[in-house]
Short mmCIF file of C-alpha atoms in Angstrom, two decimals:
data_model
loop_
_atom_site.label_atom_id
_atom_site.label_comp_id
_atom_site.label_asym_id
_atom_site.label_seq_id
_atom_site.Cartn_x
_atom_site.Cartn_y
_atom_site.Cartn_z
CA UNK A 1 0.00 0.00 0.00
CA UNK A 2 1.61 3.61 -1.14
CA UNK A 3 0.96 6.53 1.78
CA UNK A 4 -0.96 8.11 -0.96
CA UNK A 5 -3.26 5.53 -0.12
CA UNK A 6 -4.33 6.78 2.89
CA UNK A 7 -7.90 7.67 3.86
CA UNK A 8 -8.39 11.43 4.27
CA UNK A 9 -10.57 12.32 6.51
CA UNK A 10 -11.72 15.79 9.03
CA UNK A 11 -9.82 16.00 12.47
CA UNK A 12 -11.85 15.96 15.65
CA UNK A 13 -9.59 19.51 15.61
CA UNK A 14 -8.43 18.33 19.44
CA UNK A 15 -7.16 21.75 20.32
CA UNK A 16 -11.07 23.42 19.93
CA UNK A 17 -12.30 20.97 22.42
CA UNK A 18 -13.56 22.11 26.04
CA UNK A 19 -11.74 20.32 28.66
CA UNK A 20 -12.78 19.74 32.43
CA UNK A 21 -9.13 20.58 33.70
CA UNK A 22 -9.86 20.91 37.24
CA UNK A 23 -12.64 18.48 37.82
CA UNK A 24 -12.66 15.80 35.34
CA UNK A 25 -15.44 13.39 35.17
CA UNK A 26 -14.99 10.41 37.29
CA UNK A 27 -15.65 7.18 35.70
CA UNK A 28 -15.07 3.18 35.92
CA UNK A 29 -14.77 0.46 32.79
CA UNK A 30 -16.34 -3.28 33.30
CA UNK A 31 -16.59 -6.62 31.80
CA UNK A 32 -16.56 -10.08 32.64
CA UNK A 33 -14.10 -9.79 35.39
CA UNK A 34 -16.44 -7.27 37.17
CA UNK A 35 -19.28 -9.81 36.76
CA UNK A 36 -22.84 -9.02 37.96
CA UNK A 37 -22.84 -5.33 39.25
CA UNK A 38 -25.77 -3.63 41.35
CA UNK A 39 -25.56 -0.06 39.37
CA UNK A 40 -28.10 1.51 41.67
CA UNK A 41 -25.35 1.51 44.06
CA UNK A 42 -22.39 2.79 41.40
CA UNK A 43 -22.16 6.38 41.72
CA UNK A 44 -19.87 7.64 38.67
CA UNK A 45 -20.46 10.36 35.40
CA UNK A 46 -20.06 7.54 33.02
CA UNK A 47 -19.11 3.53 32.67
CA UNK A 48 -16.84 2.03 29.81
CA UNK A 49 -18.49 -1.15 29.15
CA UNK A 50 -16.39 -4.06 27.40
CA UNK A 51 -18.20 -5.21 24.32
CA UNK A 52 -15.82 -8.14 23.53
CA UNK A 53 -12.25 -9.62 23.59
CA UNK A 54 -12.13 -10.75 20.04
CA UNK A 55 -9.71 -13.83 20.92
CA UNK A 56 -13.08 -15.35 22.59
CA UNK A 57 -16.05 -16.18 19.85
CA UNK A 58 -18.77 -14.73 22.02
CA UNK A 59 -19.57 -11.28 23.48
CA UNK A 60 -18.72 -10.75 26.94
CA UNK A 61 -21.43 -12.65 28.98
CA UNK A 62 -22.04 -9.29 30.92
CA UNK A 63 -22.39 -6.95 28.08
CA UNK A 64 -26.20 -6.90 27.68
CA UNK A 65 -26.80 -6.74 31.61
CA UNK A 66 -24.05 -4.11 32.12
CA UNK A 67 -26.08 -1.67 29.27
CA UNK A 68 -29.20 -2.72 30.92
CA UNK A 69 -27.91 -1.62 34.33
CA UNK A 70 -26.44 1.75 33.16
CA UNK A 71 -29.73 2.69 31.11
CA UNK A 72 -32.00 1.81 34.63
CA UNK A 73 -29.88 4.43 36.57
CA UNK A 74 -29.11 6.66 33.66
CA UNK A 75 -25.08 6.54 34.16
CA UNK A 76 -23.84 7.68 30.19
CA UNK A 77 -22.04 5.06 28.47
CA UNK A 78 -18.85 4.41 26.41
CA UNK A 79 -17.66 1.36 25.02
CA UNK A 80 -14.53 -0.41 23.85
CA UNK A 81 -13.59 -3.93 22.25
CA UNK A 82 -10.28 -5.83 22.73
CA UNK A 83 -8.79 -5.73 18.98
CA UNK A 84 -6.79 -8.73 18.17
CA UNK A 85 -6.85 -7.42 14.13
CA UNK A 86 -3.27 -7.29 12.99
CA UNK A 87 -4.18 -7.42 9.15
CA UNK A 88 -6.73 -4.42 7.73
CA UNK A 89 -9.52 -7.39 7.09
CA UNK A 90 -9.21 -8.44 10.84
CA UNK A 91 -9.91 -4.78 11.43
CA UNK A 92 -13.21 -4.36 9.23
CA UNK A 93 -14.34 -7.24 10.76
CA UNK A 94 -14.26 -5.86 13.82
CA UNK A 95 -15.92 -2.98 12.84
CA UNK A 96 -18.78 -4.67 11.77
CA UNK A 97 -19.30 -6.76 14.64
CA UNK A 98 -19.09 -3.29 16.91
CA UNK A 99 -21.43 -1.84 14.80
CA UNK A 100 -23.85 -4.35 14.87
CA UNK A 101 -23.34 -4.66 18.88
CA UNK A 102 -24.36 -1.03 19.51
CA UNK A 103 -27.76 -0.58 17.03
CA UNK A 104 -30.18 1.06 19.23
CA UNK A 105 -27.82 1.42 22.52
CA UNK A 106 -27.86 5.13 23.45
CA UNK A 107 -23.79 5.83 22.79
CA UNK A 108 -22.45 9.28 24.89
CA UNK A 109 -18.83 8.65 25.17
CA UNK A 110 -16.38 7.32 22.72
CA UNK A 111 -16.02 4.01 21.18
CA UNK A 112 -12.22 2.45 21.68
CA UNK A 113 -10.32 0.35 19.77
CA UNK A 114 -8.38 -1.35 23.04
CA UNK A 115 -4.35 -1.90 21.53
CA UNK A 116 -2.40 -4.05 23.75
CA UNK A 117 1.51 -4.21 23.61
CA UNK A 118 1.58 -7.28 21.72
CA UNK A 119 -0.89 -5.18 18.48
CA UNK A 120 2.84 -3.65 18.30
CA UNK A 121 5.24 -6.38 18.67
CA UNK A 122 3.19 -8.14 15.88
CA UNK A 123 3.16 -5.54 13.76
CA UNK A 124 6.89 -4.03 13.43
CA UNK A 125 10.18 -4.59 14.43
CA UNK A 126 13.36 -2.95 15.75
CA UNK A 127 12.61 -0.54 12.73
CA UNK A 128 8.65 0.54 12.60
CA UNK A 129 9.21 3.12 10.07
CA UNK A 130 8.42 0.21 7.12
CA UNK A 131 5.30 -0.23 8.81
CA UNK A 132 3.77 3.22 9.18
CA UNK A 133 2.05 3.45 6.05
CA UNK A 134 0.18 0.17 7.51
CA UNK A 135 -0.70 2.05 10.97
CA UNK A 136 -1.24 4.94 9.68
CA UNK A 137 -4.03 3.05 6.92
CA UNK A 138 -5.07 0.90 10.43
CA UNK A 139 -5.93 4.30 12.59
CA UNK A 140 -7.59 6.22 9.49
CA UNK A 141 -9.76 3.49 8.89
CA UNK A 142 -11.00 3.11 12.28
CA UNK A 143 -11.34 6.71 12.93
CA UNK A 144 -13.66 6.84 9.29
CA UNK A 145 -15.98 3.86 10.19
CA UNK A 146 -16.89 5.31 13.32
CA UNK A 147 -17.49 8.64 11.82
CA UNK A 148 -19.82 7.13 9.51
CA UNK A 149 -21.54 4.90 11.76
CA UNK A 150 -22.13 8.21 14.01
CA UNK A 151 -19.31 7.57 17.12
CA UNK A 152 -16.75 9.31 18.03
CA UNK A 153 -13.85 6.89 17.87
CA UNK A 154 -11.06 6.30 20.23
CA UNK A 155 -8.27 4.47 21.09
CA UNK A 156 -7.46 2.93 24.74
CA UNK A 157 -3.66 1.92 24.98
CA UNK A 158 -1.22 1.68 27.87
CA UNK A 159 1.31 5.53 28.11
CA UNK A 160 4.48 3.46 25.92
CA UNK A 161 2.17 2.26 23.10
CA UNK A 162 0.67 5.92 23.30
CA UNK A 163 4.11 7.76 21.95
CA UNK A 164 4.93 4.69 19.78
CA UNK A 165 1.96 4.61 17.57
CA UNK A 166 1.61 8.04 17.85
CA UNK A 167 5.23 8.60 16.59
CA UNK A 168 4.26 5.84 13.95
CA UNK A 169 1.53 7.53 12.37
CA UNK A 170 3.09 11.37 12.41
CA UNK A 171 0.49 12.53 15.40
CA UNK A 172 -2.67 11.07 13.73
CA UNK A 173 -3.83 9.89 17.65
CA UNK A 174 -4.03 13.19 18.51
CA UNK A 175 -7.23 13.69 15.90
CA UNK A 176 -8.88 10.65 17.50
CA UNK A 177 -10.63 10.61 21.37
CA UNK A 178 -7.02 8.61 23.60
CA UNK A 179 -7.51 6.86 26.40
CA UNK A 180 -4.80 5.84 28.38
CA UNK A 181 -3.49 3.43 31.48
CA UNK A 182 -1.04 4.10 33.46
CA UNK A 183 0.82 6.75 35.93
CA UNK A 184 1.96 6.56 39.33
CA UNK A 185 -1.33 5.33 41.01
CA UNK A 186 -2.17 2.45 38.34
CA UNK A 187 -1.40 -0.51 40.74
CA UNK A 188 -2.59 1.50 43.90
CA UNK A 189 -6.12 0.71 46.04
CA UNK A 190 -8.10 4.00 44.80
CA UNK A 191 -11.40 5.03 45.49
CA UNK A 192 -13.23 7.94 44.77
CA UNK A 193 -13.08 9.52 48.05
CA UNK A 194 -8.80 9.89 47.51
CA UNK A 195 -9.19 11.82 44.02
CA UNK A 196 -9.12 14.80 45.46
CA UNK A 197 -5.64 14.11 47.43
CA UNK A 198 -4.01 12.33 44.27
CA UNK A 199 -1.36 14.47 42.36
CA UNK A 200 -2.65 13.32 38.63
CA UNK A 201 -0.77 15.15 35.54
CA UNK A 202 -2.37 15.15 32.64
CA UNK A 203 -0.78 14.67 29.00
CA UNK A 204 -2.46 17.50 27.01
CA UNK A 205 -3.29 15.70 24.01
CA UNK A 206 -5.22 12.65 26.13
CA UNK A 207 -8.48 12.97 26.93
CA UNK A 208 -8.98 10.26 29.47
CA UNK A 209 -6.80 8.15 32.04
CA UNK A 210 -7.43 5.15 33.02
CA UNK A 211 -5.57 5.44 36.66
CA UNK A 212 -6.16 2.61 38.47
CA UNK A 213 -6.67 -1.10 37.88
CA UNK A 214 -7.08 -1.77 42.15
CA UNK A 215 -10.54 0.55 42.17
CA UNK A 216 -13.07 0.33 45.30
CA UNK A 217 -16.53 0.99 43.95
CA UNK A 218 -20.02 0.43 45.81
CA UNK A 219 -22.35 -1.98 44.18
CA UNK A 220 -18.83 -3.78 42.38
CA UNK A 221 -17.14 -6.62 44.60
CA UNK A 222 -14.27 -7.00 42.64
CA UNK A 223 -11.20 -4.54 41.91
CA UNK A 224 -12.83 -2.31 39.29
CA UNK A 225 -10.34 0.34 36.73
CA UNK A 226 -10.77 4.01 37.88
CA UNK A 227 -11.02 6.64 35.30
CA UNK A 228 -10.77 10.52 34.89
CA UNK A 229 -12.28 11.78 31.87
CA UNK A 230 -11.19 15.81 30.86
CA UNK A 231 -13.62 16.11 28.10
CA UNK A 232 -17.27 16.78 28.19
CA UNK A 233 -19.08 14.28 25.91
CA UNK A 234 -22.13 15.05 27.32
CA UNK A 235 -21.97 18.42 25.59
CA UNK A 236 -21.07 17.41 22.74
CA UNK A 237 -24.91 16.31 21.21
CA UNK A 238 -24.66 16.18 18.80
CA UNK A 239 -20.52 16.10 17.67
CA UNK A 240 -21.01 18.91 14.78
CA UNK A 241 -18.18 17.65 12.57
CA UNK A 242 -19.03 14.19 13.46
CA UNK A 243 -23.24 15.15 12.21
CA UNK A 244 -21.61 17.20 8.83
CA UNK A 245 -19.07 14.38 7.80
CA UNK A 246 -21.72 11.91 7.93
CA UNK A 247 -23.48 14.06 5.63
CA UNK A 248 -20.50 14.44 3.67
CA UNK A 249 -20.09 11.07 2.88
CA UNK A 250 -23.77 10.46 2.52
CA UNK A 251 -23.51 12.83 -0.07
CA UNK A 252 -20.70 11.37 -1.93
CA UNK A 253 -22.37 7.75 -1.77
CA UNK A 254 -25.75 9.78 -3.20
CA UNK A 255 -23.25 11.22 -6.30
CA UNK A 256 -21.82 7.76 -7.27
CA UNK A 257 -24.86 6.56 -7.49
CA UNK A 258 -26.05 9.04 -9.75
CA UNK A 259 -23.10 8.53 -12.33
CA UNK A 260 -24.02 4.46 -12.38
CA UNK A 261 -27.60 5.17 -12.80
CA UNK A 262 -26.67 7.66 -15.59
CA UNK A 263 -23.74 5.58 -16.83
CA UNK A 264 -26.69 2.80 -16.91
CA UNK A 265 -28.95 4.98 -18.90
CA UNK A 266 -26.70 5.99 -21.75
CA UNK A 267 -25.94 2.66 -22.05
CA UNK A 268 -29.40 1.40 -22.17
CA UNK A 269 -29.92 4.83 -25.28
CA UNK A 270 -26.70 3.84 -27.39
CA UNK A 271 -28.29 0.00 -27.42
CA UNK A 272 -31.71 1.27 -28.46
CA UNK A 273 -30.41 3.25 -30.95
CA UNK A 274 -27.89 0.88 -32.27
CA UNK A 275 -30.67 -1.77 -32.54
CA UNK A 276 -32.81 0.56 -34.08
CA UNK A 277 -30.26 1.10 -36.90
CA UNK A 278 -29.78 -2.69 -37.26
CA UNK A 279 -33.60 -2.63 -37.32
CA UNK A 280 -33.47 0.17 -40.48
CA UNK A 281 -30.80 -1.39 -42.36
CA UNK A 282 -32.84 -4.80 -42.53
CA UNK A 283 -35.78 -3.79 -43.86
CA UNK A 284 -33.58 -1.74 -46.25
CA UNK A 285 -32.33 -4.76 -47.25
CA UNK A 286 -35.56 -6.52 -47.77
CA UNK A 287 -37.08 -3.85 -49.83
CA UNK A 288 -33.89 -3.50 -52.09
#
């Protein structure tokens, strides 16, 4: 694949967004490992919620009762889905299933594409420049389905794979929604009550850290992920560039069809009329 291959497509424009600098929105992500959680007792902004780890054939078994349980007690949702695509098929596949996961779920936050470290060992070597046009292609695509499908896409990775892929594809993370583990706290016991004593920087191109796998959370008996979110996504309804490149592209699907129908149609006239000259010269021929 040539880099002029790449899909082009509008920023999210990071730098115009509003940010909650001093008191980000305070949020947790679940799955299986959380399993059955009494959300009237959850008291966050917003819950991730784990649609699937796509080395297991099935969705995670808490998915629908996790969306169920956020909707009841009207907590805003994200979601993300454990990628295991290392080839751009893998990818769309992945896509599709996402898509199909989230028809008629009422999406606030993001949806993430969750890269682990091992997306990047399979996928370069000592020298990742040969692969970039490949991430590069692998990030664009992402970021376009989701635009289309009416998300705002995002990527969750750990701080190293941040700077790596973002290094790989010249900056193109900072365009999509990052979310990002790690810091200082990660491995600590958190709860919510010890926010406000925690010393948290905050990289100024990500919009939401994941900073602590060891969270205490009412209504979850297990160790839940703790995570500070600096953007507003609840303002952001609907995402205007999101709403106008939809429309975009709607637009552009609307045109091609319009050249096939009218490649279709002068098609159909030069037949006619050559058959009506065939038509002509044979009953020329039978009069002569």
């Amino acid at each position: 694949m040539k880099r002029s291959d790449v899909i082009e497509v509008p920023s999210l424009n990071y730098q115009t967004r509003r940010h909650l600098l001093n008191q980000p929105n305070l949020g947790i992500d679940v799955s299986l490992w959380q399993e059955e959680i009494d959300w009237e007792k959850v008291e966050v902004n917003y819950a991730m919620i784990q649609i699937r780890d796509f080395a297991n054939e099935n969705a995670d078994p808490f998915f629908n009762t996790n969306v169920a349980g956020c909707m009841k007690n009207n907590i805003p949702m994200g979601f993300y889905a454990f990628s295991r695509a290392t080839t751009m098929d893998e990818l769309r596949q992945e896509i599709s299933y996402i898509k199909k996961k989230l028809v008629d779920i009422p999406v606030t936050y993001p949806v993430y594409l969750d890269l682990e470290t091992d997306f990047w060992t399979l996928n370069t070597d000592e020298d990742y420049s040969q692969n970039k046009d490949f991430f590069q292609y692998f990030i664009q695509t992402w970021e376009e389905e989701m635009k289309i499908a009416g998300y705002t896409p995002g990527i969750y990775c750990n701080m190293d794979l941040y700077h790596h892929l973002n290094e790989a594809t010249d900056g193109m993370l900072e365009n999509l929604s990052c979310w990002v583990a790690g810091g200082e706290y990660y491995d600590q016991i958190i709860s919510p009550n010890d926010l406000s004593s925690l010393d948290i920087s905050l990289d100024d191109k990500v919009e939401m850290r994941q900073i602590s796998s060891k969270g205490v959370m009412k209504g979850i008996s297990s160790d839940v992920d703790i995570d500070l979110c600096y953007y507003d996504y609840q303002e952001e309804n609907p995402h205007r560039e999101k709403t106008f490149y939809r429309l975009n592209h709607e637009i552009d699907v609307i045109k091609k069809i319009g050249i096939g129908i009218g490649i279709i149609y002068v098609s159909a006239r030069v037949k006619l009329s050559c058959h009506k000259k065939r038509r002509k010269r044979r009953k020329r021929s039978r009069m002569n």
